[in-house]
PDB file of C-alpha atoms in Angstrom:
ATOM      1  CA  UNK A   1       0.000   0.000   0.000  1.00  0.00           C
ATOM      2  CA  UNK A   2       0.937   3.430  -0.805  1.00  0.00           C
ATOM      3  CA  UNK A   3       1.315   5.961   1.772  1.00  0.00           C
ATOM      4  CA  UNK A   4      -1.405   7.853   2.818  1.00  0.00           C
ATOM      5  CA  UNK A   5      -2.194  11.044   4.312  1.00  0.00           C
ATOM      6  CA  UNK A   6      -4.539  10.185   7.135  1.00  0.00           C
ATOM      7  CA  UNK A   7      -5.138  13.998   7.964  1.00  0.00           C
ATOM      8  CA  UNK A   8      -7.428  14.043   4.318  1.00  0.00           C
ATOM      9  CA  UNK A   9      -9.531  11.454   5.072  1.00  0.00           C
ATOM     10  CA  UNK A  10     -13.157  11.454   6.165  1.00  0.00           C
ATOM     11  CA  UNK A  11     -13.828  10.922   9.753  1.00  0.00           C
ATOM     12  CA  UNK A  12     -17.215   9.875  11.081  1.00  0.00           C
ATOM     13  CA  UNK A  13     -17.798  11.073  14.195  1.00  0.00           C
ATOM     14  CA  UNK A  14     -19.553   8.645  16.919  1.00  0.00           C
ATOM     15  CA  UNK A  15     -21.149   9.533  20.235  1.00  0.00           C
ATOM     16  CA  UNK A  16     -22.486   7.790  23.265  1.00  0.00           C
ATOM     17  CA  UNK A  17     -26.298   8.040  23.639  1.00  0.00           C
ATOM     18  CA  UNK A  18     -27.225  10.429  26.832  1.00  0.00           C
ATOM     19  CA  UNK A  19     -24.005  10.571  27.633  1.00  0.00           C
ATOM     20  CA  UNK A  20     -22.110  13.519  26.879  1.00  0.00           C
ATOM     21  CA  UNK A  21     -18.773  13.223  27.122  1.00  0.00           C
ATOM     22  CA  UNK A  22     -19.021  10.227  24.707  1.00  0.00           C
ATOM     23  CA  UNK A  23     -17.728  11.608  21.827  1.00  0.00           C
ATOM     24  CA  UNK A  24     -15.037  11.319  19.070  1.00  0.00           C
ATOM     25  CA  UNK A  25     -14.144  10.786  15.447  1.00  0.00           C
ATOM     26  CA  UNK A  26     -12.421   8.540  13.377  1.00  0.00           C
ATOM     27  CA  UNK A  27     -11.554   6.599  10.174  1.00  0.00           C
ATOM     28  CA  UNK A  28      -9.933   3.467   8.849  1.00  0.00           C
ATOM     29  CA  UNK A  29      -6.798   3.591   7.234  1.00  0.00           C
ATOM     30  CA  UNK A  30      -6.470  -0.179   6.742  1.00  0.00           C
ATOM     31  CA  UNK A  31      -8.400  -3.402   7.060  1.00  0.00           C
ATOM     32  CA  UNK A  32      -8.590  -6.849   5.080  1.00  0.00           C
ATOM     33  CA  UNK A  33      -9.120  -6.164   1.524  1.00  0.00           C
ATOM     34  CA  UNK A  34      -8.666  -2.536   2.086  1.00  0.00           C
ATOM     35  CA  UNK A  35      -4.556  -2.022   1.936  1.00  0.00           C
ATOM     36  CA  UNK A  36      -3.905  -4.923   4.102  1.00  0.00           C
ATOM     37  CA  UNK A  37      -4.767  -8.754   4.681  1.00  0.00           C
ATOM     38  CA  UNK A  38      -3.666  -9.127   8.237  1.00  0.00           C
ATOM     39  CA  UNK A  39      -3.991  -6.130  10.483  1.00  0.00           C
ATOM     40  CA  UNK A  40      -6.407  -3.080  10.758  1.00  0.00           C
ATOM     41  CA  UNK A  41      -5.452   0.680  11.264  1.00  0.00           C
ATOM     42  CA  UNK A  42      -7.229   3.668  12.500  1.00  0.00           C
ATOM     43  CA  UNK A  43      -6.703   7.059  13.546  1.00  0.00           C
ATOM     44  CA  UNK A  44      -9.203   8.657  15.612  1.00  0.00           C
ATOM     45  CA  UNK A  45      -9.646  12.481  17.737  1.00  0.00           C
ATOM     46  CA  UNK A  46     -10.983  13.318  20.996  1.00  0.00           C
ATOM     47  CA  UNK A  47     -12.088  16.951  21.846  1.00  0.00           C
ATOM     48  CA  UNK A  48     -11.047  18.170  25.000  1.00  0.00           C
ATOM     49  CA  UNK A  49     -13.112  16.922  28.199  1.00  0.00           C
ATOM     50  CA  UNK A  50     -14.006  14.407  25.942  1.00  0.00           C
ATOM     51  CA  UNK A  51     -13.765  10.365  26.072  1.00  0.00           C
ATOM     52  CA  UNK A  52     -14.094   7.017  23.846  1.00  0.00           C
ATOM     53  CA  UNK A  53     -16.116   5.473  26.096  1.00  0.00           C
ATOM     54  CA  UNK A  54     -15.879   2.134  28.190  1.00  0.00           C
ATOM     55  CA  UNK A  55     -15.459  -0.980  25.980  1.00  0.00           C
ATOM     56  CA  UNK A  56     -13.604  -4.199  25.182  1.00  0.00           C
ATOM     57  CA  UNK A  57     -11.725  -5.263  21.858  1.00  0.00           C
ATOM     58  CA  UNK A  58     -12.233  -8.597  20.402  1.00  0.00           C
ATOM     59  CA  UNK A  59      -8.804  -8.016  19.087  1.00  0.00           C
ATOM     60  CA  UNK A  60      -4.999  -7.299  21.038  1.00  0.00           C
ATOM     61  CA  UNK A  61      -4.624  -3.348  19.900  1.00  0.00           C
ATOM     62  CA  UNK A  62      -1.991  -1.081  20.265  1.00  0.00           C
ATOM     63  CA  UNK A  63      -2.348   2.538  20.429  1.00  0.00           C
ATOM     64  CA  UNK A  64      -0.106   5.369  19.468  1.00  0.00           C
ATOM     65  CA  UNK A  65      -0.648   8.727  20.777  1.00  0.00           C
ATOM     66  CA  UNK A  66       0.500  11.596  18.402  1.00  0.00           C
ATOM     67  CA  UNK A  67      -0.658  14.578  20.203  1.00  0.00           C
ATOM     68  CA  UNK A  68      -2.740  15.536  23.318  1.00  0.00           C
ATOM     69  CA  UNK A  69      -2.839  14.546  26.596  1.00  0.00           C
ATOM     70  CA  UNK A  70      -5.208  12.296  28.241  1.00  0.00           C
ATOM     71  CA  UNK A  71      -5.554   9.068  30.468  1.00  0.00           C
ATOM     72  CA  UNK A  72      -6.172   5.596  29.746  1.00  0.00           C
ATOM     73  CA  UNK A  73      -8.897   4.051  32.146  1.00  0.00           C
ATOM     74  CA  UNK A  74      -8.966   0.275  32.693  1.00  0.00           C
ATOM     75  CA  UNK A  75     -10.231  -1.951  35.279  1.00  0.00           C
ATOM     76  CA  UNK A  76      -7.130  -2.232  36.964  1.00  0.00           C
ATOM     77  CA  UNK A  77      -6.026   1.738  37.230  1.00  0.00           C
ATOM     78  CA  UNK A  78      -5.806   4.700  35.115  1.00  0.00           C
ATOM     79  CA  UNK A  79      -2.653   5.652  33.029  1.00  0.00           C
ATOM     80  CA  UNK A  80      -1.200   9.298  31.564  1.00  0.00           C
ATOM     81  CA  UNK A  81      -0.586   8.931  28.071  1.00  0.00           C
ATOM     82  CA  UNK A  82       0.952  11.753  25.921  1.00  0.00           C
ATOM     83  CA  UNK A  83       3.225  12.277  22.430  1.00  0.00           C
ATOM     84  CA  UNK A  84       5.227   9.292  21.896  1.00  0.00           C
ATOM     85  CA  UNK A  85       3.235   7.301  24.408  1.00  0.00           C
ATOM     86  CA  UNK A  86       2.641   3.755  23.246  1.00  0.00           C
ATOM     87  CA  UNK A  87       0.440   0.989  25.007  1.00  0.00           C
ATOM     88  CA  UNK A  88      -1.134  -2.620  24.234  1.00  0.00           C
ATOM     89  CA  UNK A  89      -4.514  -3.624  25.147  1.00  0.00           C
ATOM     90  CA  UNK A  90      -5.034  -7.319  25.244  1.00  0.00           C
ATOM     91  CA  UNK A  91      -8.247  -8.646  24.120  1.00  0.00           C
ATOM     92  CA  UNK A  92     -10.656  -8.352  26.183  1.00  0.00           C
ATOM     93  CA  UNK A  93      -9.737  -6.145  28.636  1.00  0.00           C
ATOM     94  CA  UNK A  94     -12.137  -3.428  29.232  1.00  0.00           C
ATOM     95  CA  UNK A  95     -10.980   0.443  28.819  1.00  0.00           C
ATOM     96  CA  UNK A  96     -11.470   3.716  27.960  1.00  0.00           C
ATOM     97  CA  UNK A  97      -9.310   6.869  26.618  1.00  0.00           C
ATOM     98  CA  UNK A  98      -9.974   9.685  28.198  1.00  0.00           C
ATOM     99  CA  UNK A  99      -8.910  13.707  27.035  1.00  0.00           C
ATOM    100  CA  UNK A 100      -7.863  15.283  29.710  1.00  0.00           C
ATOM    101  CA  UNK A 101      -5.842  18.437  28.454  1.00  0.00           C
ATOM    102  CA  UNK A 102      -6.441  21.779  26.430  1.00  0.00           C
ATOM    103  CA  UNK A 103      -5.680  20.217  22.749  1.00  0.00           C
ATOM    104  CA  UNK A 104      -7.354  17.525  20.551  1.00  0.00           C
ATOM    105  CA  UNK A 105      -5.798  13.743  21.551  1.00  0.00           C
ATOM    106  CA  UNK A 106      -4.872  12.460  18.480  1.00  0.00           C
ATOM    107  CA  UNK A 107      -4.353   8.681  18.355  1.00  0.00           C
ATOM    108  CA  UNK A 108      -3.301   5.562  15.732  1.00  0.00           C
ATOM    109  CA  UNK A 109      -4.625   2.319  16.648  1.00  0.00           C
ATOM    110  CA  UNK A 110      -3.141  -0.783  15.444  1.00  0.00           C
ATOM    111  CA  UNK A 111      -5.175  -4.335  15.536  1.00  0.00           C
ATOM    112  CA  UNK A 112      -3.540  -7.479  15.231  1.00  0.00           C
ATOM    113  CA  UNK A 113      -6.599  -8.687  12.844  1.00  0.00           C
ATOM    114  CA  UNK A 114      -7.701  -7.869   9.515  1.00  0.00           C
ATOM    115  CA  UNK A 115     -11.466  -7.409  11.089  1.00  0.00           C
ATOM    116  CA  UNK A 116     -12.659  -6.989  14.773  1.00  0.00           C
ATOM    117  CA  UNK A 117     -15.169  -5.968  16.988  1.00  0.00           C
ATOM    118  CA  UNK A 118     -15.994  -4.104  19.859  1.00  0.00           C
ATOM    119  CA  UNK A 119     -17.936  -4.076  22.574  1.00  0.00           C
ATOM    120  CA  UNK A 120     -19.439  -0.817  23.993  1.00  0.00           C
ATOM    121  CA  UNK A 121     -20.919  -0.063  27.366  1.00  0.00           C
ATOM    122  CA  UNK A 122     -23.269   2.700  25.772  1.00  0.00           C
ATOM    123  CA  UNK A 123     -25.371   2.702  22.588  1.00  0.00           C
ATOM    124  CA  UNK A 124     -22.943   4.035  20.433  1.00  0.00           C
ATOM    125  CA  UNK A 125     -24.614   6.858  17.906  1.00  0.00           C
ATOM    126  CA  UNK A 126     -25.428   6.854  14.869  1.00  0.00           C
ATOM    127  CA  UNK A 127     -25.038   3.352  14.543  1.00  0.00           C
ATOM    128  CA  UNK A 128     -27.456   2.630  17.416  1.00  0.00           C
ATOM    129  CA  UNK A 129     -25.355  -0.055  18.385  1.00  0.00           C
ATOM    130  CA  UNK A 130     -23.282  -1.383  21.323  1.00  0.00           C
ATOM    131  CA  UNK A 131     -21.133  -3.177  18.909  1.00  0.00           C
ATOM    132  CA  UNK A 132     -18.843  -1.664  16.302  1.00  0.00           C
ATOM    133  CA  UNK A 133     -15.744  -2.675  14.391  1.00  0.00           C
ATOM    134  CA  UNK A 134     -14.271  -3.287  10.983  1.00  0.00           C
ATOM    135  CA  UNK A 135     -16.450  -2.416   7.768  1.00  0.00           C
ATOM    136  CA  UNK A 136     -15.357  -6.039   6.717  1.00  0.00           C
ATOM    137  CA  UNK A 137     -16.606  -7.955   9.351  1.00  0.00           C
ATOM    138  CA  UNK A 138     -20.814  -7.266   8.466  1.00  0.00           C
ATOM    139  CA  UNK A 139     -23.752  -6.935  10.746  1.00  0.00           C
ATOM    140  CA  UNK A 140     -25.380  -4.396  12.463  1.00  0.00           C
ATOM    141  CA  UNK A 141     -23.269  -1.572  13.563  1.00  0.00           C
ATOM    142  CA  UNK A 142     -20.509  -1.729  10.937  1.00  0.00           C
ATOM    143  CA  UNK A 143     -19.227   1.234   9.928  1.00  0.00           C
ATOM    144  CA  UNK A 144     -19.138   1.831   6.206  1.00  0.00           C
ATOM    145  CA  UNK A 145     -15.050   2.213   4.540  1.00  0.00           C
ATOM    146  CA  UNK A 146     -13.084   5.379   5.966  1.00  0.00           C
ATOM    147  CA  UNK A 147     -14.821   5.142   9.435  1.00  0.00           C
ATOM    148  CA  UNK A 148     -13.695   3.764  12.583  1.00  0.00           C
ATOM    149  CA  UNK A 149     -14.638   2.780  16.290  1.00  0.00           C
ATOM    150  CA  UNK A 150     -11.569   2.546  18.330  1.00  0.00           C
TER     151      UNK A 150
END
């Protein structure tokens, strides 16, 4: 695959219903059939006082953080994350990515499968769906191409 310039593509933007601080954006860079067969991409945004929300990956991701500052929430404690700040999140394990300084948090997410799913505590909108993932993958909730649920 050709390089791309992930700052020119389409994000969709997803929010948690009734719950305001649910809310980001995203897109898929990569997935089976689309630029890769083994592995997925994404890069996704969260505002400022803004979060992912809770959820678990069917997939082992790792997450890159470009820019921001914010804190990553799991079961087991919470975590500052920053530039340069890299972490894994085996499947499973329940988490959330929270924004908690002035500037947008710009992450890359990295899946170890060419389609996954997630599960989310809240209906995510406008899907209307707890459970998201890779346009590949089919069923209710998948995003169409370009968009993403990290």
């Amino acid at each position: 695959m050709n390089p791309v310039s992930t700052n020119d593509m389409p994000r969709v933007h997803i929010h948690g219903e009734g719950v305001p601080d649910v809310r980001w954006q995203g897109a898929f860079v990569t997935f089976g059939g689309q630029g890769a067969d083994q592995t997925t991409t994404i890069v996704f945004e969260i505002e400022p006082g803004n979060r992912l929300g809770w959820h678990t990956d069917q997939t082992e991701e790792t997450q890159y953080i470009v820019s921001g500052t914010g804190e990553l929430q799991r079961d087991d404690g919470n975590f500052a994350v920053g530039p340069g700040s890299v972490f894994v999140l085996p499947t499973n394990v329940r988490h959330d990515l929270v924004n908690t300084g002035a500037e947008t948090l710009r992450c890359v997410g990295f899946f170890g499968a060419a389609m996954f799913t997630q599960v989310f505590d809240e209906l995510m909108q406008p899907v209307n769906s707890h459970v998201l993932g890779t346009p590949n993958r089919g069923g209710d909730g998948a995003p169409k191409p370009h968009q993403t649920t990290p």
